[in-house]
Coordinates of C-alpha atoms and ligand atoms in Angstrom, one line a residue:
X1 CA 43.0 -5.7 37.6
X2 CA 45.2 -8.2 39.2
X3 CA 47.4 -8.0 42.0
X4 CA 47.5 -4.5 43.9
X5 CA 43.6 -5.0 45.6
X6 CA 44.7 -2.2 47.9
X7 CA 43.6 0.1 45.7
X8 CA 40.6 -2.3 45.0
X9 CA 36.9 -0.8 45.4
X10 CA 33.6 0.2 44.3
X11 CA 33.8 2.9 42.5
X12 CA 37.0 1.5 40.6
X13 CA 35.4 -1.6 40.0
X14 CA 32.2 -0.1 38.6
X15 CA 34.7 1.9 36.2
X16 CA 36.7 -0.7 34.6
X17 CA 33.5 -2.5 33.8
X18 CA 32.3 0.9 32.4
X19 CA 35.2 1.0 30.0
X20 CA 34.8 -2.6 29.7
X21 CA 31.5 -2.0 27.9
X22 CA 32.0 1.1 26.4
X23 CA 34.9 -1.2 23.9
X24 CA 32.3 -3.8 23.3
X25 CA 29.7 -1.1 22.8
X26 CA 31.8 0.8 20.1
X27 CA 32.5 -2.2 19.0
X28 CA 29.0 -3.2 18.1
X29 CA 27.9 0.4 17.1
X30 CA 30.8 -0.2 14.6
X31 CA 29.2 -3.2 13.0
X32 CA 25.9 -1.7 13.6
X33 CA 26.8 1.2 11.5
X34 CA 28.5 -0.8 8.7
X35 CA 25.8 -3.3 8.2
X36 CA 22.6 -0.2 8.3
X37 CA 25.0 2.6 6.9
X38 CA 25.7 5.9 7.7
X39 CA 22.7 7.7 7.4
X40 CA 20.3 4.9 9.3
X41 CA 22.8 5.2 11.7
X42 CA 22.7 8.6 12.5
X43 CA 19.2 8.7 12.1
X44 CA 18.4 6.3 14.3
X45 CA 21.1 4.7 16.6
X46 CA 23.6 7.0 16.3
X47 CA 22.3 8.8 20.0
X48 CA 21.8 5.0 21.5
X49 CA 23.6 4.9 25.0
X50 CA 24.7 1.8 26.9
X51 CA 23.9 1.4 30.9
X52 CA 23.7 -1.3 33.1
X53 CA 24.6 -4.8 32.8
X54 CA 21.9 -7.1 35.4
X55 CA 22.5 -10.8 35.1
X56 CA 21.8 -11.7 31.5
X57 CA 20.1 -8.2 30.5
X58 CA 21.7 -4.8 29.4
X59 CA 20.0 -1.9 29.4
X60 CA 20.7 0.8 26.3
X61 CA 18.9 3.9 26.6
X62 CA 17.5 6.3 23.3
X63 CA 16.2 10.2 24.3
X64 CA 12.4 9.8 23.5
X65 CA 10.2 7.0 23.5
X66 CA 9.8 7.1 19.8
X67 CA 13.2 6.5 18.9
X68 CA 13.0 3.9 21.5
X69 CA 10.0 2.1 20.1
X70 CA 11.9 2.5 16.8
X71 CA 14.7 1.1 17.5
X72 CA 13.5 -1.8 19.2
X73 CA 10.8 -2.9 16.8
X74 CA 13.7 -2.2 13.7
X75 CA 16.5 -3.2 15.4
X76 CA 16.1 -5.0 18.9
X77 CA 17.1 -8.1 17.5
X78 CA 19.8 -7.3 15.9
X79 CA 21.0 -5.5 18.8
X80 CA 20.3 -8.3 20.7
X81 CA 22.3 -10.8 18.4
X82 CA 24.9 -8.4 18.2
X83 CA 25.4 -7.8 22.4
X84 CA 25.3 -11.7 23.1
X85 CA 28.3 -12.2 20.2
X86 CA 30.8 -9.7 21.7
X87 CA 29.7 -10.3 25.8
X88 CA 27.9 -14.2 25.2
X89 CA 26.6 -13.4 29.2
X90 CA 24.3 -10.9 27.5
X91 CA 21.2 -12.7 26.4
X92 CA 18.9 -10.0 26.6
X93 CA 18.7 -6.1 25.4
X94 CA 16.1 -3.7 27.3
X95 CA 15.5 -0.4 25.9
X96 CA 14.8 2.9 28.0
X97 CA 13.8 6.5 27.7
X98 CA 16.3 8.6 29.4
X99 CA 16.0 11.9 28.7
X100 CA 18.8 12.6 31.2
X101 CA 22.6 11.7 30.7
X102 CA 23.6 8.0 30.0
X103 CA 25.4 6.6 32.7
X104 CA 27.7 4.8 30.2
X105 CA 28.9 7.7 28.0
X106 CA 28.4 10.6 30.1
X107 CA 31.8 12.9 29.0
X108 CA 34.1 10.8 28.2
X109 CA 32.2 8.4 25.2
X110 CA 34.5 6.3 23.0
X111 CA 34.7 8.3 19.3
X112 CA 33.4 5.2 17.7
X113 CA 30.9 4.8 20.0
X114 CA 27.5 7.1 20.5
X115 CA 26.8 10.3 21.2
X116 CA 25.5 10.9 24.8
X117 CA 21.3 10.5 25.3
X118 CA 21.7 13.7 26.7
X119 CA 22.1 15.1 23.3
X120 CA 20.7 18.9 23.5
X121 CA 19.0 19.0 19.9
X122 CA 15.9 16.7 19.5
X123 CA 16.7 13.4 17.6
X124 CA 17.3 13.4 13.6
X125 CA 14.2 11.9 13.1
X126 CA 11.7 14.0 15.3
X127 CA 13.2 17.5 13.3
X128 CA 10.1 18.2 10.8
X129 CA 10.6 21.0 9.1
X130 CA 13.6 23.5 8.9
X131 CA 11.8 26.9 9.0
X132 CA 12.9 30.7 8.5
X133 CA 11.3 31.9 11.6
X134 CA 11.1 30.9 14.8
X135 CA 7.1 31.1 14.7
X136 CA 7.3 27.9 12.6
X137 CA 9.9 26.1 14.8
X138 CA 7.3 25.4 17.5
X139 CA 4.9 23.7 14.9
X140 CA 7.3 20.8 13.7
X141 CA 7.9 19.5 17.3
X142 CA 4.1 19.9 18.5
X143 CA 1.9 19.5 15.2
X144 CA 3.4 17.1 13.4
X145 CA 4.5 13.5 13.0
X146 CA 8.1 12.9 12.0
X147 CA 9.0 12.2 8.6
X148 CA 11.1 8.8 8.1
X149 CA 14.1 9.2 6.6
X150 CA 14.3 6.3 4.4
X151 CA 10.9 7.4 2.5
X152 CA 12.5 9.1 0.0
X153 CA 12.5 9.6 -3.6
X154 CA 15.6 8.3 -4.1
X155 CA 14.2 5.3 -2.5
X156 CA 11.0 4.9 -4.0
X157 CA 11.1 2.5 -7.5
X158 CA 9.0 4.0 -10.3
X159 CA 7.1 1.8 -12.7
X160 CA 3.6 1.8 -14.7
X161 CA 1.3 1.1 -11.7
X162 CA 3.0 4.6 -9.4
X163 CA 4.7 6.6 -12.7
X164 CA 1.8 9.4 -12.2
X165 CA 1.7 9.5 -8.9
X166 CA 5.4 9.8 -8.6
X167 CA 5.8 12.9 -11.0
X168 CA 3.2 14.5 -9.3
X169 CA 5.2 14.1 -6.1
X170 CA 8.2 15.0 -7.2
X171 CA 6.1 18.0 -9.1
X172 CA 4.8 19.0 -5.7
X173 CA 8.4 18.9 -4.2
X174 CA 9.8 21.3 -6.9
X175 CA 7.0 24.0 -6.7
X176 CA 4.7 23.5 -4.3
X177 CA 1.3 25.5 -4.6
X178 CA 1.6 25.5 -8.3
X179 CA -2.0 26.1 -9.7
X180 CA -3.5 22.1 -10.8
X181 CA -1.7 20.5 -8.1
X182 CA -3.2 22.2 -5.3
X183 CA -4.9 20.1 -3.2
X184 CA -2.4 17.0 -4.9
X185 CA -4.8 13.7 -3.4
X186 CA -2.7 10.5 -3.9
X187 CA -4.7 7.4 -3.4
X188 CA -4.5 3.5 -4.0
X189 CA -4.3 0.1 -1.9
X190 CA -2.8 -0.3 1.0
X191 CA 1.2 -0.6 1.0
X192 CA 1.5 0.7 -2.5
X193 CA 3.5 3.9 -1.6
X194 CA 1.5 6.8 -0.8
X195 CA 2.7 7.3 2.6
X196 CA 6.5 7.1 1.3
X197 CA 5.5 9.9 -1.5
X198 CA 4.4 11.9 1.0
X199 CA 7.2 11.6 3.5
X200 CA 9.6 12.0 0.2
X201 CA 7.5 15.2 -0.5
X202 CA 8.1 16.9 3.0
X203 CA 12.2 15.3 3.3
X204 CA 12.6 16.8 -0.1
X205 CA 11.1 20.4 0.7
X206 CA 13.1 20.2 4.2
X207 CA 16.2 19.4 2.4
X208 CA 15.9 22.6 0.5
X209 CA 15.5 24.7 3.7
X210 CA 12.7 26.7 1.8
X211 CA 9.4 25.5 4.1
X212 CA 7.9 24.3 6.5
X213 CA 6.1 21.3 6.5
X214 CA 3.1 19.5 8.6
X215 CA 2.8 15.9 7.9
X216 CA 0.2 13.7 10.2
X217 CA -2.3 11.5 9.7
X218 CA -5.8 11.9 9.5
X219 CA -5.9 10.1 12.9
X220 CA -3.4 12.1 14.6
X221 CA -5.5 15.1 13.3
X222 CA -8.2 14.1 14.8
X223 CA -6.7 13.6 18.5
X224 CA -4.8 17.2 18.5
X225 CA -8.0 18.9 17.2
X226 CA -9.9 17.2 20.0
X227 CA -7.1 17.0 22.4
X228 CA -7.5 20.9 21.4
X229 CA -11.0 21.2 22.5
X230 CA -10.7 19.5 25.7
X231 CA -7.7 21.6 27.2
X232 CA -9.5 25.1 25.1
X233 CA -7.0 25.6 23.2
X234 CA -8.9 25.1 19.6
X235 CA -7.5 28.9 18.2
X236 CA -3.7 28.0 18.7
X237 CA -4.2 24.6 16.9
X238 CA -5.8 26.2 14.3
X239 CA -2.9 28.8 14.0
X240 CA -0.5 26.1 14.2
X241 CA -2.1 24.6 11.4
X242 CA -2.8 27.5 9.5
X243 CA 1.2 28.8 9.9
X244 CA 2.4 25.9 7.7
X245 CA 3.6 26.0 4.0
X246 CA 2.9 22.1 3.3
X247 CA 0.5 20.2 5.0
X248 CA 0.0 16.7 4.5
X249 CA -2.5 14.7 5.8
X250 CA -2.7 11.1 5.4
X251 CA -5.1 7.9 5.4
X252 CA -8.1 11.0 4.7
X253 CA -10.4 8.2 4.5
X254 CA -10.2 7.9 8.9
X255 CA -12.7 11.2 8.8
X256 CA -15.4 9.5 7.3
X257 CA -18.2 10.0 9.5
X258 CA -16.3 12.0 12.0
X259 CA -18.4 15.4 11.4
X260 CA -17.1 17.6 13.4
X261 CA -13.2 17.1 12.7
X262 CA -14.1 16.5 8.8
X263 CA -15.6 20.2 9.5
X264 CA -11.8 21.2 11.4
X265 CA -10.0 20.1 8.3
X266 CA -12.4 21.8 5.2
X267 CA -11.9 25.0 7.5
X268 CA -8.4 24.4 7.4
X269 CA -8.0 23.1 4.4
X270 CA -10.1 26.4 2.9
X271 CA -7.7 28.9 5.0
X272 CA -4.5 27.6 4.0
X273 CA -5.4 27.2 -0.3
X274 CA -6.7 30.3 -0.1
X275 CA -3.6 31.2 1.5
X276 CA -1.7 30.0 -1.4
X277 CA -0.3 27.1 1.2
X278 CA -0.1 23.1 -0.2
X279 CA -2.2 20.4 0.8
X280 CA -1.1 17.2 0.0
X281 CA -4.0 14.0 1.2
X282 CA -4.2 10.4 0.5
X283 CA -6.9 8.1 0.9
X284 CA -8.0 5.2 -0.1
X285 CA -10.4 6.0 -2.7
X286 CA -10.5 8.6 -5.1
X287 CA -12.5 12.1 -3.6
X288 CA -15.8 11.0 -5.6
X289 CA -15.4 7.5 -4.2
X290 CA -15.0 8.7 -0.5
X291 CA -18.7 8.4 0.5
X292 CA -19.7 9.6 3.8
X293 CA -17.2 12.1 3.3
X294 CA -19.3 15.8 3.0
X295 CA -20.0 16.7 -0.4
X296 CA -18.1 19.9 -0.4
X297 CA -15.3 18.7 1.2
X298 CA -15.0 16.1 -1.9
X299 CA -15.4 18.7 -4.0
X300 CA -12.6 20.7 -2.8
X301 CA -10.6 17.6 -2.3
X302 CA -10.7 16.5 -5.8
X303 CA -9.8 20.3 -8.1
X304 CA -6.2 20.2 -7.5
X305 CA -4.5 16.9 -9.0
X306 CA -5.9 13.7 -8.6
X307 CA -3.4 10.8 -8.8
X308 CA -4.2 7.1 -8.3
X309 CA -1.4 3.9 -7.4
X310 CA -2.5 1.2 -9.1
X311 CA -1.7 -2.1 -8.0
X312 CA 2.1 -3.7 -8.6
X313 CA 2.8 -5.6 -11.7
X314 CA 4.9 -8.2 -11.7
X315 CA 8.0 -6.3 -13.3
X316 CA 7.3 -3.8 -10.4
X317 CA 7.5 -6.4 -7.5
X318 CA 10.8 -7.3 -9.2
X319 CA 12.4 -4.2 -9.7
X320 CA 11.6 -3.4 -6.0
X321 CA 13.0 -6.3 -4.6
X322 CA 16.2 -6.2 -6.8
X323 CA 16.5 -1.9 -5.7
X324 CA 15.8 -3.3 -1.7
X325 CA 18.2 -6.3 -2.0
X326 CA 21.1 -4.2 -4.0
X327 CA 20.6 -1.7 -0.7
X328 CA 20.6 -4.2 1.7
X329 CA 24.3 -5.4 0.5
X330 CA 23.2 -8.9 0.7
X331 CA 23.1 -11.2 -2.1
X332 CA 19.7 -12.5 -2.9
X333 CA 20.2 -14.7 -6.3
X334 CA 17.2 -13.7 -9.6
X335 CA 15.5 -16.6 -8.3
X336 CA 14.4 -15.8 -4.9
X337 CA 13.8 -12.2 -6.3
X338 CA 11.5 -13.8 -8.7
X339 CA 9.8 -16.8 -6.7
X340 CA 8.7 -13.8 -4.1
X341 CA 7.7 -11.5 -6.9
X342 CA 5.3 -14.7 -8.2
X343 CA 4.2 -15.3 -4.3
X344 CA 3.8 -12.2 -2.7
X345 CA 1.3 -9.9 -4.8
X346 CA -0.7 -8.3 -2.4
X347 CA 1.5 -5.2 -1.9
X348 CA 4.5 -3.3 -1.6
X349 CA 4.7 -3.7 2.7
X350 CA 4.5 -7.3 2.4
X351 CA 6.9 -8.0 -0.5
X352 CA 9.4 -5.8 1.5
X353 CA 8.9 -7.5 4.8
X354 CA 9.3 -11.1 3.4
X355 CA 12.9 -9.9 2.1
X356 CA 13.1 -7.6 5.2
X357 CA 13.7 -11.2 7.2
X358 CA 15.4 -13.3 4.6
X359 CA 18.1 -10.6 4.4
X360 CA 18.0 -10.5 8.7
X361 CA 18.3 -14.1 8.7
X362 CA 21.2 -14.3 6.2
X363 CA 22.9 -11.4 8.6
X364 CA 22.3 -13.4 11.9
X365 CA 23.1 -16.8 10.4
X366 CA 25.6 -15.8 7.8
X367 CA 24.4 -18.0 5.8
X368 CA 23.5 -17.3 1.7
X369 CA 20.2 -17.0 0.6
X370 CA 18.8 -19.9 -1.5
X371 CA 15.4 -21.2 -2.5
X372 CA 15.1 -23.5 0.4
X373 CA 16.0 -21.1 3.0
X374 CA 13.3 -18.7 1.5
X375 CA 11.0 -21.2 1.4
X376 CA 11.4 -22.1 5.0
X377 CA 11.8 -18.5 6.6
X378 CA 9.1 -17.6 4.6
X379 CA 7.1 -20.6 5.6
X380 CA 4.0 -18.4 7.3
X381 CA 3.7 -15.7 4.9
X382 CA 3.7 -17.8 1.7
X383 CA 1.0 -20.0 2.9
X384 CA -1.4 -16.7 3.4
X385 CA -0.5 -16.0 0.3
X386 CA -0.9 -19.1 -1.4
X387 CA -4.2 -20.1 -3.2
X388 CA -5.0 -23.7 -4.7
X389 CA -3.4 -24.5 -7.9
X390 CA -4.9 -25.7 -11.1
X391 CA -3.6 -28.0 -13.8
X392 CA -4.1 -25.5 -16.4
X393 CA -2.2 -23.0 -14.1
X394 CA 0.7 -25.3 -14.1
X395 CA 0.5 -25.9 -17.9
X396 CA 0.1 -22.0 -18.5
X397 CA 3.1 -21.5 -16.2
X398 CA 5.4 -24.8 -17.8
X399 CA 4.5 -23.4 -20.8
X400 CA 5.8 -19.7 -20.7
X401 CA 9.1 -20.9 -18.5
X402 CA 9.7 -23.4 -21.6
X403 CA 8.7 -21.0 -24.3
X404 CA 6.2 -23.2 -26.2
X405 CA 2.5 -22.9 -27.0
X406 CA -0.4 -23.4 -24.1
X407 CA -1.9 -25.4 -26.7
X408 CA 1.3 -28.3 -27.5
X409 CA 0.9 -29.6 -23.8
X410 CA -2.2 -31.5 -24.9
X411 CA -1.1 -31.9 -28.6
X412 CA 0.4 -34.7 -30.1
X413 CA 3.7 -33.3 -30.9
X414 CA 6.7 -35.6 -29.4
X415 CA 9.8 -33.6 -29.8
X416 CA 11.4 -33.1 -26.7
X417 CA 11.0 -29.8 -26.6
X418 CA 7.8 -30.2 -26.4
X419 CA 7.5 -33.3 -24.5
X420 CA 9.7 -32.6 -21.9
X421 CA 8.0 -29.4 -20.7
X422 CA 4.4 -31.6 -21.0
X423 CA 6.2 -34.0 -18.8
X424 CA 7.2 -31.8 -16.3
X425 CA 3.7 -30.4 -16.4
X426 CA 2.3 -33.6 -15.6
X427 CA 5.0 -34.8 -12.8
X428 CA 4.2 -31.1 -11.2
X429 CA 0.2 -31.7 -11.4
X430 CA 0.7 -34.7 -9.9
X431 CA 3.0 -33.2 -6.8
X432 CA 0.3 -30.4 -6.5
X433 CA -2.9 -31.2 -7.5
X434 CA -5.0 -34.1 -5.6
X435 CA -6.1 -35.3 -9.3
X436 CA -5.7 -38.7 -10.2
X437 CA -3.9 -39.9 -12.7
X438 CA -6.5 -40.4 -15.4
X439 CA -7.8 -37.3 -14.6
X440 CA -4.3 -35.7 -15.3
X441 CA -3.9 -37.5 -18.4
X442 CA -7.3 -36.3 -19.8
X443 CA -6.0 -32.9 -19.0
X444 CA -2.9 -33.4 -21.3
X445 CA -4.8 -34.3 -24.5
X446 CA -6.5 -37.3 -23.4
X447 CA -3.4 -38.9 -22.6
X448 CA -3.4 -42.6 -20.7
X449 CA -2.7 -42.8 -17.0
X450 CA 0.0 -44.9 -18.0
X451 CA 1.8 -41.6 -19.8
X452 CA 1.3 -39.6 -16.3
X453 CA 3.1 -42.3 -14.7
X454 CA 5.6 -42.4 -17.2
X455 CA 6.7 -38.9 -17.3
X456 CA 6.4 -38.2 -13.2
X457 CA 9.3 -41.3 -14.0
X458 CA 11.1 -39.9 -16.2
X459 CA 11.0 -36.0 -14.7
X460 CA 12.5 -37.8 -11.2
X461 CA 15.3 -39.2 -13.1
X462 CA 15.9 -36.1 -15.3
X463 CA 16.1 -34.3 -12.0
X464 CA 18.7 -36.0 -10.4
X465 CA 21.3 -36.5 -13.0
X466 CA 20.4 -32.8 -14.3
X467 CA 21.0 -30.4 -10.9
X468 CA 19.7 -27.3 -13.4
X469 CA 17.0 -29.2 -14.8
X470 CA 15.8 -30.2 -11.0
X471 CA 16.2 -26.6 -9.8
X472 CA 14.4 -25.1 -12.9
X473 CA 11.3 -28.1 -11.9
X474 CA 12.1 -27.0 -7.8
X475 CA 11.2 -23.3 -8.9
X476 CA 8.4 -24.2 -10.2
X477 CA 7.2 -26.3 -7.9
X478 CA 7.6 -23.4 -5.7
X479 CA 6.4 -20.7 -7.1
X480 CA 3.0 -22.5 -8.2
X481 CA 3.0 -24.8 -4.6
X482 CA -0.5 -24.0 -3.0
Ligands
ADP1 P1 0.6 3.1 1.8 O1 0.8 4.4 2.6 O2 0.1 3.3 0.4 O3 -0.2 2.1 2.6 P2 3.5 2.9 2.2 O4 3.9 4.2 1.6 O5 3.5 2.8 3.7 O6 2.1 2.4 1.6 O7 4.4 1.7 1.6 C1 4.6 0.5 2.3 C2 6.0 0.1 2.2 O8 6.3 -0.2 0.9 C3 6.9 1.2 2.6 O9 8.0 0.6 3.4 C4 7.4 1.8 1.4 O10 8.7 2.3 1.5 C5 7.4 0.6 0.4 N1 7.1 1.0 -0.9 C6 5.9 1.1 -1.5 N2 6.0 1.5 -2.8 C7 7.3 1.5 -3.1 C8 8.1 1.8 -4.3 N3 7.5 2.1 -5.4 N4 9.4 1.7 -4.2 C9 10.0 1.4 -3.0 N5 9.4 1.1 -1.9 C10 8.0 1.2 -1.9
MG2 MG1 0.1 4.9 4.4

């Protein structure tokens, strides 16, 4: 672009900068696609499209609004990390619908780079069911919700609390309308996996090609039916419904005590069994447990398979994180796996949004993931999940990490391998606990004050001349820190 300015305008100008960011773009889709992996790629970013640069801001563009609002609550970070390392100007990302072509890769995009928004065939994501006839084609884009890709059952870790409910699932998935597990009703906590067996269900039955598949919520159901009313159209939602193979509804538990589309659904749900169709729910509670839900609709709801998610155990919670960290392809050492497995019990969601950011901040910062760094990324969820700690807690839990008896931290025993786990018991009760030191030495076998001060001494000491002894205590410390 130097010299010769005769040839120098607008239009030429407005071109090179084009190309200009159509390098750095297929540049950063490159990365982009490395670090989520083919198939979130293509499921996601893959029909992204890069326009305008305005002062600090670029503007990408995604073909619906969903994808859009996908994309930026998933990835707008990143993307935004990503823009201001290849063009540092670029501070900002700003993501559009444009259903029309992107001004950026109209024609001639880079090969590495995206496909054009103008893409003809609805996004990856928004395709719901592959159907034999055409009839069926005009259900998935209208009817239903879209089923997310990464909810599969490869995906989905099996272990005591979710083993039933799983092989129903994948029972479901293999032959669906099979006498006993028609209506299939999957229900549990929130964030233990129902909505993730049902997405598997329907990916799983699209995979094969064989059905088609309806999967909403009960909430969404409950707008198209009245959405249906309003704009008298109440027969062709019904026959939209009623032209499914599969229909899953979730979250049942949203119709309680709305009569009329409760009503909507039994009819449904009656037309389409009797049809020899599949209904796959979940709720909350079980169907006898879903009061102010009509009688016969609970009925009906509960003679096909009934299969409950039971809260995680703690091998669960583990196996989970290792399966999510081992995807993510970043290294997240046993002990942050377990210190989050301690802290984070509530559910599924949670556990995988606490490593969700730990593994984002170890991308953006390129820096490893350690105990500290958890602890301090972490910082807000931990505390909601932390509850005040007792001095037996932290002997029950000294104990089991040391392998010796509940009982020897307040016995008289003095080997050190008794002793030393007592100390750190004390020298922890004493970090956590607002006890004082008598009280603390009562607790440990009417011990004197004077042995509590002692062994806090003595655990400090031990810690810094023994880095594994002090990150053993630090764990600890950690995972029992209220
Ligand atoms: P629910 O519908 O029961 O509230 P979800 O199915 O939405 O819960 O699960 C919440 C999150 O936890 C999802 O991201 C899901 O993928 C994940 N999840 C839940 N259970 C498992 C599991 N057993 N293995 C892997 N991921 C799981
Ligand atoms: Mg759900």
């Amino acid at each position: 672009m130097t010299g010769g300015l005769e040839g120098y305008d607008e239009v030429a100008e407005a071109n090179a900068q084009k190309s200009i960011l159509d390098i750095h773009w297929s540049r950063i889709c490159a990365r982009l696609k490395a670090e989520v992996g083919e198939v979130e790629y293509n499921t996601w970013l893959r029909q992204m499209g890069v326009g305008p640069v305005d002062e600090d801001e670029i503007t990408l563009y995604l073909p619906t609004r969903f994808l859009r609002d996908w994309v930026r609550g998933q990835y707008g970070d990143r993307l935004g990390a990503l823009w201001h390392a290849e063009v540092p100007a670029i501070r900002r990302v700003e993501l559009q619908v444009a259903r029309g072509a992107s001004p950026a890769t109209e024609g001639d995009a880079p090969s590495a780079g995206p496909a054009s928004a103008a893409a003809a065939t609805p996004p990856v994501a928004e395709v719901v069911a592959v159907v034999e006839e055409p009839r069926a084609a005009e259900v998935r884009s209208d009817l239903a919700a879209p089923l997310d890709p990464r909810f599969t059952f490869d995906t989905f870790v099996v272990g005591k609390p979710n083993e039933f409910a799983y092989a129903c699932a994948r029972r479901v998935a293999e032959r669906p309308s099979s006498p006993g597990f028609n209506p299939l009703f999957l229900y549990g906590g929130v964030g233990l996996g129902k909505t993730h067996l049902m997405h598997a269900i329907g990916s799983e039955l699209v995979r094969e090609g064989r059905v088609s598949v309806a999967y909403m919520s009960a909430e969404k159901f409950m707008y198209r039916f009245i959405a249906a009313i309003r704009s008298q159209s109440t027969m062709e939602f019904k026959e939209q419904l009623r032209s499914v193979d599969v229909l899953m509804i979730d979250d049942l538990q949203f119709l309680i005590g709305k009569d009329n589309t409760q009503e909507e659904f039994f009819h449904t749900f009656n037309a389409l069994v009797d049809a020899g169709r599949q209904i796959v729910v979940s709720a909350d509670k079980s169907p006898s447990d879903l009061s102010g839900m009509e009688d016969r609709l609970r009925t009906r709801l509960g003679c096909g398979m009934v299969a409950d998610i039971h809260a995680t155990t703690f091998e669960l919670r583990i196996s989970i994180l290792e399966a999510k960290a081992a995807a993510s392809g970043v290294e997240v050492p046993a002990k942050v796996l377990e210190f989050l497995a301690h802290k984070i019990t509530s559910n599924v969601r949670e556990l995988e949004g606490a490593l969700n950011r730990l593994i984002a901040h170890a991308n953006l910062f390129g820096r490893p993931v350690t105990l500290e760094a958890t602890q301090d990324v972490l910082h807000d969820i931990l505390k909601a999940n932390n509850r005040r700690v007792t001095i037996e807690e932290i002997q029950r839990k000294v104990a089991e990490h040391w392998n010796i008896r509940l009982t020897d931290m307040s016995s008289a025993r003095r080997s050190t391998v008794v002793a030393r786990p007592r100390q750190v018991a004390m020298y922890l009760s004493k970090q956590l606990t607002s006890r004082s030191l008598p009280e603390i030495g009562r607790k440990f076998g009417n011990r004197d004050h004077t042995t509590v001060i002692y062994a806090v001494r003595r655990v400090m000491e031990l810690m810094e001349q023994d880095p594994a002894f002090a990150e053993d205590v630090e764990l600890l410390r950690r995972m029992l820190e209220s």
